[in-house]
Short mmCIF file of C-alpha atoms in Angstrom, two decimals:
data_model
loop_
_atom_site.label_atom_id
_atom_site.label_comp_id
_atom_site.label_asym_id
_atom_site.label_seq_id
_atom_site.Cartn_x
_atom_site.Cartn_y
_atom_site.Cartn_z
CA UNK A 1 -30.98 9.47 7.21
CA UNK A 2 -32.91 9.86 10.51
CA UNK A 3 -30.84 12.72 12.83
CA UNK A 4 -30.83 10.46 15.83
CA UNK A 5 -29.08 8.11 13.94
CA UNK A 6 -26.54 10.79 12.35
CA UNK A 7 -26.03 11.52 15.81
CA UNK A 8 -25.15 8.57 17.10
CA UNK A 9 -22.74 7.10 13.92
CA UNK A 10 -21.02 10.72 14.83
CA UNK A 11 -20.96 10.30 18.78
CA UNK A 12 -19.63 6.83 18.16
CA UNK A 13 -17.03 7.91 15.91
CA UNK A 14 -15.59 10.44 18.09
CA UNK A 15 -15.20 8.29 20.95
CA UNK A 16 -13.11 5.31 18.81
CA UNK A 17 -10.84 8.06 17.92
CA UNK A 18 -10.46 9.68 21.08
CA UNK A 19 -9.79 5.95 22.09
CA UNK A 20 -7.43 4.31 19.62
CA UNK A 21 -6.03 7.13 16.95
CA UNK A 22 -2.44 6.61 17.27
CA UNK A 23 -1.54 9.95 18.31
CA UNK A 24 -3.36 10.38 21.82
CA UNK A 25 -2.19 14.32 21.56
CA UNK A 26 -3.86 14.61 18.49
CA UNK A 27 -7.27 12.23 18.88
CA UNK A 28 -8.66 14.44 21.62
CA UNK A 29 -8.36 17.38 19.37
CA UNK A 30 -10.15 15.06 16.27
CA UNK A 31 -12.70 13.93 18.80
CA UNK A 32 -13.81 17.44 20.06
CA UNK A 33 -14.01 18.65 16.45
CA UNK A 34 -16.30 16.30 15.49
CA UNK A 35 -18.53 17.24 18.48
CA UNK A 36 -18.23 21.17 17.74
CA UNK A 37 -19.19 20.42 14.07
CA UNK A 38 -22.15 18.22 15.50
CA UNK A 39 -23.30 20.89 17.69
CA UNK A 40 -23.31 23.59 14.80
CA UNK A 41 -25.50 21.41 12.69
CA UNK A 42 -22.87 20.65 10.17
CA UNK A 43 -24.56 16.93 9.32
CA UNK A 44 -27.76 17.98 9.84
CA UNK A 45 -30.32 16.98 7.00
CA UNK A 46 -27.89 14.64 5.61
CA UNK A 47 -29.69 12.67 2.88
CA UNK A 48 -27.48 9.21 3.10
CA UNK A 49 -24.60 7.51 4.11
CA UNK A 50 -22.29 8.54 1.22
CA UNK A 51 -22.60 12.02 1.77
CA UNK A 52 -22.53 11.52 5.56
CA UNK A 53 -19.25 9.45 5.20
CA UNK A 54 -17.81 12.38 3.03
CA UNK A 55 -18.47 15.06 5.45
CA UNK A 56 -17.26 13.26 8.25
CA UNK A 57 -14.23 12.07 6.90
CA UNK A 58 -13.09 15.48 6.12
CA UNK A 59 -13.58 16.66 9.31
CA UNK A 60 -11.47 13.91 10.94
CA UNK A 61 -8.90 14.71 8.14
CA UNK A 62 -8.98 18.65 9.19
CA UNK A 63 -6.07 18.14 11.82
CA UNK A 64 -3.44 16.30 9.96
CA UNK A 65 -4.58 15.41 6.84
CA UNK A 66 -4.11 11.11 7.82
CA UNK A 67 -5.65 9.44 4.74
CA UNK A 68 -6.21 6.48 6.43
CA UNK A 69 -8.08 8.27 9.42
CA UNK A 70 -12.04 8.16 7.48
CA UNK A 71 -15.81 7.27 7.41
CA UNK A 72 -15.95 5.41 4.80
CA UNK A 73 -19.12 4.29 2.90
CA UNK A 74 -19.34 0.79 1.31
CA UNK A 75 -21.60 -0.08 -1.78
CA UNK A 76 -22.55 -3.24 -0.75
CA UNK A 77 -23.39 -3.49 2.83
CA UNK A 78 -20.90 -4.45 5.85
CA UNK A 79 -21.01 -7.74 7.41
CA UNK A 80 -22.39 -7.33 11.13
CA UNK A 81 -19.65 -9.58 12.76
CA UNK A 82 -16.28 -8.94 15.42
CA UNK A 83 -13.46 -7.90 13.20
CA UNK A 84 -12.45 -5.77 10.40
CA UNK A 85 -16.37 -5.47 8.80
CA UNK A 86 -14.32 -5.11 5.35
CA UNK A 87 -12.61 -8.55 6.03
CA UNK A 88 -15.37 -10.57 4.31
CA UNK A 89 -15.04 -8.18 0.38
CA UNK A 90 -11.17 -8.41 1.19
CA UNK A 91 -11.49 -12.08 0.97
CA UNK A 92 -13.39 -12.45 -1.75
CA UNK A 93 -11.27 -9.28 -3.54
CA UNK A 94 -8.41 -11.47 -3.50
CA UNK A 95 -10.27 -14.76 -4.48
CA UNK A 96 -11.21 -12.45 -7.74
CA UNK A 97 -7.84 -10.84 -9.03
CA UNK A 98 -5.61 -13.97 -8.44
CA UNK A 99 -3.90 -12.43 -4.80
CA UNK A 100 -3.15 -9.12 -6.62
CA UNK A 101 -0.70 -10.61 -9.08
CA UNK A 102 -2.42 -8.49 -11.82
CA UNK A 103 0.37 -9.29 -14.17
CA UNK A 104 3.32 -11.25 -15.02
CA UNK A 105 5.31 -10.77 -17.97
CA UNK A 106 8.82 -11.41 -19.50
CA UNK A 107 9.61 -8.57 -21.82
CA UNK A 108 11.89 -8.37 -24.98
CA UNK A 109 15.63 -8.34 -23.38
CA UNK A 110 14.83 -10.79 -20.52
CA UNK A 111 12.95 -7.76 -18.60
CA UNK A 112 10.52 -9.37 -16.04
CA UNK A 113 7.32 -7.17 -15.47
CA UNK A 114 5.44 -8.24 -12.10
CA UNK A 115 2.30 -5.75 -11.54
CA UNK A 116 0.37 -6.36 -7.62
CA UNK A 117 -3.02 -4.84 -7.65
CA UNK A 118 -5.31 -3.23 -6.53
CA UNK A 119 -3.48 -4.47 -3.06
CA UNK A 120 -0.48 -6.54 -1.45
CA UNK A 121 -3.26 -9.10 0.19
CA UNK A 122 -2.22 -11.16 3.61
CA UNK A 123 -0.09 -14.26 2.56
CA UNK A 124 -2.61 -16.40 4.10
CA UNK A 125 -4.75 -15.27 1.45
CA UNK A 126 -2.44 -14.67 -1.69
CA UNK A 127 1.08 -15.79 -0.36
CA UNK A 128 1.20 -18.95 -2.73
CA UNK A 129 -0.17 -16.86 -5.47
CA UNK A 130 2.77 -13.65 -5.36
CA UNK A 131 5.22 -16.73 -4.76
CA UNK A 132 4.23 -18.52 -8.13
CA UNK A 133 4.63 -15.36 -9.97
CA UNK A 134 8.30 -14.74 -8.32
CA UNK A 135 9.20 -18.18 -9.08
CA UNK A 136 8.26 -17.77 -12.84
CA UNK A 137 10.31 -14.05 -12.38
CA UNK A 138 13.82 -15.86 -11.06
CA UNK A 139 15.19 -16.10 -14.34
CA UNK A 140 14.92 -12.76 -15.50
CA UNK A 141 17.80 -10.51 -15.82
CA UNK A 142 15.95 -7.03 -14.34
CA UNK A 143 12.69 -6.89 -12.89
CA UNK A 144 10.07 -3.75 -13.45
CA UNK A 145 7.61 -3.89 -10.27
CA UNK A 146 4.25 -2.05 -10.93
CA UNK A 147 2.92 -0.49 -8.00
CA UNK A 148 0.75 2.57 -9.81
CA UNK A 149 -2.51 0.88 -8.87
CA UNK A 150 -1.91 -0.55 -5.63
CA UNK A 151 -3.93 0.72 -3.14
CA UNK A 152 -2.18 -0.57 0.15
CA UNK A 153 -2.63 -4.29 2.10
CA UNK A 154 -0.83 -5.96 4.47
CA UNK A 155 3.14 -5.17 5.84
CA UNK A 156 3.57 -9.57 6.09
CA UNK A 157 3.11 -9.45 2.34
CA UNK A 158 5.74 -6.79 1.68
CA UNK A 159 8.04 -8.60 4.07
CA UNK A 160 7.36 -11.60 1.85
CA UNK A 161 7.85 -9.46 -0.96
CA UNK A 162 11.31 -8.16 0.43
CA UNK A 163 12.48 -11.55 1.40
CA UNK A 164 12.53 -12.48 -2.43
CA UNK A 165 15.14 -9.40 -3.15
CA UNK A 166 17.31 -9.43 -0.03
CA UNK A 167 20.09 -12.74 0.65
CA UNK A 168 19.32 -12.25 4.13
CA UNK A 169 16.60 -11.34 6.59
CA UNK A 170 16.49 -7.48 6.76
CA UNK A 171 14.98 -4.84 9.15
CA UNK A 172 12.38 -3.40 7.65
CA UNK A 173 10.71 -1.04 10.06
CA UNK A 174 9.35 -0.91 13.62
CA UNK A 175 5.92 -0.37 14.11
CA UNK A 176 4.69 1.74 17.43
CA UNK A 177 1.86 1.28 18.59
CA UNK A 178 -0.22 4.08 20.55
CA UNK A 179 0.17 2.41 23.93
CA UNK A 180 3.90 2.36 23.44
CA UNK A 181 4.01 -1.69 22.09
CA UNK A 182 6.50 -1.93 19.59
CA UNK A 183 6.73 -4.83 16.40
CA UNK A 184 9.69 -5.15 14.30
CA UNK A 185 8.69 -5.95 10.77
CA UNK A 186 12.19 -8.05 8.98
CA UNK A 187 12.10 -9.19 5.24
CA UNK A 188 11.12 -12.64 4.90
CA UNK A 189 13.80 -15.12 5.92
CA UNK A 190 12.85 -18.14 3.93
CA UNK A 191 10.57 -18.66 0.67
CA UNK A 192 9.89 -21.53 -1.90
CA UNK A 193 11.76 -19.79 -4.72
CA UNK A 194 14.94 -18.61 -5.66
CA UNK A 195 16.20 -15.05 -4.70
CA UNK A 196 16.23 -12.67 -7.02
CA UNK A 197 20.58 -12.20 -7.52
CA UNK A 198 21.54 -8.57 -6.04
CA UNK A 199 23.52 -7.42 -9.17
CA UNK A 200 20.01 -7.71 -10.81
CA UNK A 201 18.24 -4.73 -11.28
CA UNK A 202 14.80 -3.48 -9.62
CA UNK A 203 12.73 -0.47 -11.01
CA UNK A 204 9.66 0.24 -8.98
CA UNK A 205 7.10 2.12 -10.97
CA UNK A 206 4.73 4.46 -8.83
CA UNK A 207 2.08 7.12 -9.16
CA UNK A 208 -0.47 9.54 -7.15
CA UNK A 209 -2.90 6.31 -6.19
CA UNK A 210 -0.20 4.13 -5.11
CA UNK A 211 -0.96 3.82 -1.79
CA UNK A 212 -0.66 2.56 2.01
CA UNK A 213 0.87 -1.19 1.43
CA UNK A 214 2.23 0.09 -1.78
CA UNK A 215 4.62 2.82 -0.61
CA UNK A 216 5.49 0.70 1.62
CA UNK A 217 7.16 -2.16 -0.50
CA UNK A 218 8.59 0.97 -2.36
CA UNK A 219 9.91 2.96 0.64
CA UNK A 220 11.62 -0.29 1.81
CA UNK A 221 13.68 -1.08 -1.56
CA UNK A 222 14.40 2.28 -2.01
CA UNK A 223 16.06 3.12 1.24
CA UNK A 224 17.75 -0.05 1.36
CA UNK A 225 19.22 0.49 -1.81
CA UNK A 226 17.81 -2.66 -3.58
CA UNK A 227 15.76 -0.75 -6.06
CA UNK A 228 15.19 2.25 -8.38
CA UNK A 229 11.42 4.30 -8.01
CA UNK A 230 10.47 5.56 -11.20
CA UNK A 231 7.27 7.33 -11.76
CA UNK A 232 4.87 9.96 -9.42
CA UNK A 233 4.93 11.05 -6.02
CA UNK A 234 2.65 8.28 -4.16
CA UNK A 235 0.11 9.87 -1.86
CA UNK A 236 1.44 9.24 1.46
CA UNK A 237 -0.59 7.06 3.50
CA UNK A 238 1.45 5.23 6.33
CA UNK A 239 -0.12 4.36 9.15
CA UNK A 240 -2.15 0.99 9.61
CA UNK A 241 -5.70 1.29 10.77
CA UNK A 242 -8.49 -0.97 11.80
CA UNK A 243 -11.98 -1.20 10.52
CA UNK A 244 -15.12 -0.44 12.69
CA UNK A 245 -18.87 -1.00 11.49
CA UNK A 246 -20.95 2.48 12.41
CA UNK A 247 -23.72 1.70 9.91
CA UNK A 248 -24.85 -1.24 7.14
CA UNK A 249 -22.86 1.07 4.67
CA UNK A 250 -20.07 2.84 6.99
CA UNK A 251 -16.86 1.52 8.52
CA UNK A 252 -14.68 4.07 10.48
CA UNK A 253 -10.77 3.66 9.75
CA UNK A 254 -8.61 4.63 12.48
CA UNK A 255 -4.80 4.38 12.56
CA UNK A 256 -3.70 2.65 15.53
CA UNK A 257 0.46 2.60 15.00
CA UNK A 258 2.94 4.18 13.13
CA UNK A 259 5.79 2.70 11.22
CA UNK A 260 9.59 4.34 11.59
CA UNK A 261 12.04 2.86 8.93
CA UNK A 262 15.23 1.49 9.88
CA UNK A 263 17.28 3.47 7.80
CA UNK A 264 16.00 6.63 8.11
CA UNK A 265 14.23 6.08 11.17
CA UNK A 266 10.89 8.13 9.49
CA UNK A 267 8.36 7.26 7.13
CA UNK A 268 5.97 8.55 4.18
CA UNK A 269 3.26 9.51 5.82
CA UNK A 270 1.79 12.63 4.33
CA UNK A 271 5.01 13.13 1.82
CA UNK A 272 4.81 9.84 -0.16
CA UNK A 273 7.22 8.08 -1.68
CA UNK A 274 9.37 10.78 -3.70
CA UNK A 275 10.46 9.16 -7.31
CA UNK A 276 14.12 8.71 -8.28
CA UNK A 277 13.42 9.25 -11.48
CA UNK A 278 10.70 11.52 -11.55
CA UNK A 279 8.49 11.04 -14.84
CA UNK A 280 4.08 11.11 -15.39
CA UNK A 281 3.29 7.86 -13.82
CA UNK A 282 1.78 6.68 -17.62
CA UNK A 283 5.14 7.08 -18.98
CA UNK A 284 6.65 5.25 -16.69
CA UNK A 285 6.80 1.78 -17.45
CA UNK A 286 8.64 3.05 -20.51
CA UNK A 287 11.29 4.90 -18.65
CA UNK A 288 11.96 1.70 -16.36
CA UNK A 289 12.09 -0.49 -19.50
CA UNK A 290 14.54 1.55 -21.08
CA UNK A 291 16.94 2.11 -18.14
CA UNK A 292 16.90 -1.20 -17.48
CA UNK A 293 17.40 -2.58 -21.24
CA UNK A 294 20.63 -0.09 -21.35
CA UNK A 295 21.60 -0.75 -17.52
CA UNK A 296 21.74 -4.42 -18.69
CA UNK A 297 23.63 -4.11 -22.24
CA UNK A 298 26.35 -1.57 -20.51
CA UNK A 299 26.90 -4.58 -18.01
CA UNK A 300 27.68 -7.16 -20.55
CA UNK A 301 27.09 -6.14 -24.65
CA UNK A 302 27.15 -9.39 -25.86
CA UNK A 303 24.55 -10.99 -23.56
CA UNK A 304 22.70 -13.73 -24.69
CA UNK A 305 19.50 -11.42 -25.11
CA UNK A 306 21.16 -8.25 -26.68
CA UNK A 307 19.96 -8.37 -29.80
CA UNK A 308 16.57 -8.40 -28.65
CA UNK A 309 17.23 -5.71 -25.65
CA UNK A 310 18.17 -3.72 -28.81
CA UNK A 311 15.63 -4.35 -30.91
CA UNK A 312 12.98 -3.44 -27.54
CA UNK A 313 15.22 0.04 -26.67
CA UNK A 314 14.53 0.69 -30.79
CA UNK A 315 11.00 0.37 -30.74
CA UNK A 316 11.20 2.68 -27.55
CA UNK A 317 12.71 5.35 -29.51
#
C-alpha cells in the first residue's frame, strides 16, 4: 500500500471515532492514539490491507478492549454506496444459510433443537424464515437453542425471538445512544405462531465465538428467567456499531450506543455471557439434552414420550 494512502484510511479513521464512538470521554483518547502511533511510523511500509486492518484495529482496541470498535478487512471488495458497505454480503449471507436457521430438529423425548447461525439476520430479511422454524418447534416439550456459532445480528430479531418465549410483551433493554437518545427494545408483541408454554423448558447453549446478537438473545432469557445457559463464557461484545468504507477492502466499525438491561440495568460487554451450567462448549449440547430429558421425566414419568426420553438419556450415558 502507497503511505499517502495509509495515511489517509488512518486520518479518516480517527476522526469517525473521535466523532461517533459511543463514549465521547473515551473516543478522543482512541482518536489521539491513532495519531501518536501514525506519527511514530507504526503503519509505515505496510504491505496490504489485511495487515493494515490488523494493526489498526488493535490500536483502537488498546483503550477498552470494544470488539466491535475495528478496521476490518473484507475478502471480496466493499460496495462503494451510502450505508453499511457490508449491507450488500449481509444480504446475500442470509439469502445463502436460509435466515440463519442452521438447524431444526426434534430429538428423541420430544426435545426441539433450533440452531441460528452464523447470525440473528434483520426480520425483513429472515423474519418469515426463524418464524417457520418456531412454528414447526411449538409442539415440542423443551427446546435446546444453539447459539455457539452465532456471531451477532440485529436486536429486532432477538425481540422477535423473545416474543416467541414470553406471553406478553417484555422490556428487553434500553439502548443509549452517544448524544443522549434513548430506544427501548420490548419482546415482540405479536407473531404468526404459537408461544412457546412457560412451564416448557429453554437451554441456551453458548461458547467463546458466540457473539454480539448472540449474547444478546442469551443475556435476555437468562436474566428474565425464561431460560437455562449451558456451555462457555461468550466473548462479550455489546455495543452496536455502524459500518464505514475506508478502502475497497476496509470498513471501520464503530459503536455508536450502548445497551443497559432492564433487569440488571448493565450488560455483557467485555464479560460475556457467564454459563449457568458451565461445561466445554462441544459438550454442551449433551449436557442440555440430558437436563432437559430428566427435567421433563421428573415433571410427569409417564409422559407420552418417556420411553423414548429414556432410551435418549441411555444412549447419553
Amino acid at each position: 500500500m502507497r503511505q499517502d494512502e495509509i495515511t489517509d484510511i488512518v486520518e479518516r479513521a480517527a476522526k469517525l471515532v473521535a466523532e461517533q464512538y459511543v463514549f465521547p470521554e473515551v473516543a478522543g483518547g482512541i482518536a489521539a492514539h491513532l495519531g501518536d502511533r501514525l506519527r511514530a511510523g507504526a503503519y509505515d511500509g505496510v504491505a496490504d490491507a489485511a495487515a493494515l486492518g490488523a494493526l489498526v484495529t488493535s490500536d483502537l482496541q488498546a483503550a477498552n478492549g470494544d470488539l466491535h470498535l475495528r478496521l476490518k478487512h473484507h475478502e471480496a471488495p466493499l460496495a462503494d454506496i451510502a450505508g453499511d458497505p457490508a449491507e450488500e454480503h449481509f444480504v446475500q449471507l442470509a439469502a445463502l444459510t436460509m435466515g440463519g436457521v442452521a438447524r431444526v430438529e426434534r430429538l428423541p423425548g420430544n426435545v426441539g433443537l433450533l440452531e441460528i447461525a452464523p447470525y440473528l439476520f434483520p426480520p425483513h430479511l429472515a423474519g418469515d424464515l426463524v418464524v417457520a422454524a418456531l412454528r414447526l418447534l411449538a409442539g415440542t416439550d423443551a427446546l435446546l437453542l444453539d447459539l455457539r456459532g452465532n456471531r451477532g445480528g440485529s436486536p429486532d430479531m432477538v425481540a422477535l425471538v423473545c416474543g416467541w418465549f414470553f406471553a406478553e410483551p417484555t422490556h428487553l433493554h434500553t439502548m443509549h445512544e452517544r448524544a443522549g437518545a434513548t430506544h427501548q427494545y420490548w419482546s415482540a408483541a405479536w407473531l404468526p405462531a404459537p408461544r412457546y408454554a412457560p412451564d416448557k423448558p429453554v437451554l441456551v447453549l453458548t461458547g467463546p465465538e458466540t457473539f454480539s446478537g448472540g449474547e444478546e438473545l442469551a443475556y435476555d432469557l437468562q436474566q428474565l428467567g425464561r431460560a437455562t445457559v449451558v456451555g462457555e463464557r461468550s466473548r462479550g461484545g455489546a455495543h452496536p456499531r455502524i459500518g464505514h468504507r475506508l478502502h475497497p477492502h476496509l470498513e471501520l466499525t464503530v459503536p455508536v450506543a450502548r445497551p443497559v438491561n432492564a433487569v440488571t440495568g448493565t450488560n455483557w460487554e467485555g464479560c460475556g455471557v457467564a454459563p449457568d451450567v458451565e461445561t466445554p462448549a462441544g459438550a454442551a449440547r449433551d449436557v442440555a439434552y440430558r437436563r432437559a430429558l430428566e427435567s421433563l421425566l421428573a415433571a410427569d414419568p409417564e409422559r407420552p414420550t418417556a420411553a423414548e426420553a429414556r432410551e435418549a438419556l441411555a444412549a447419553l450415558s
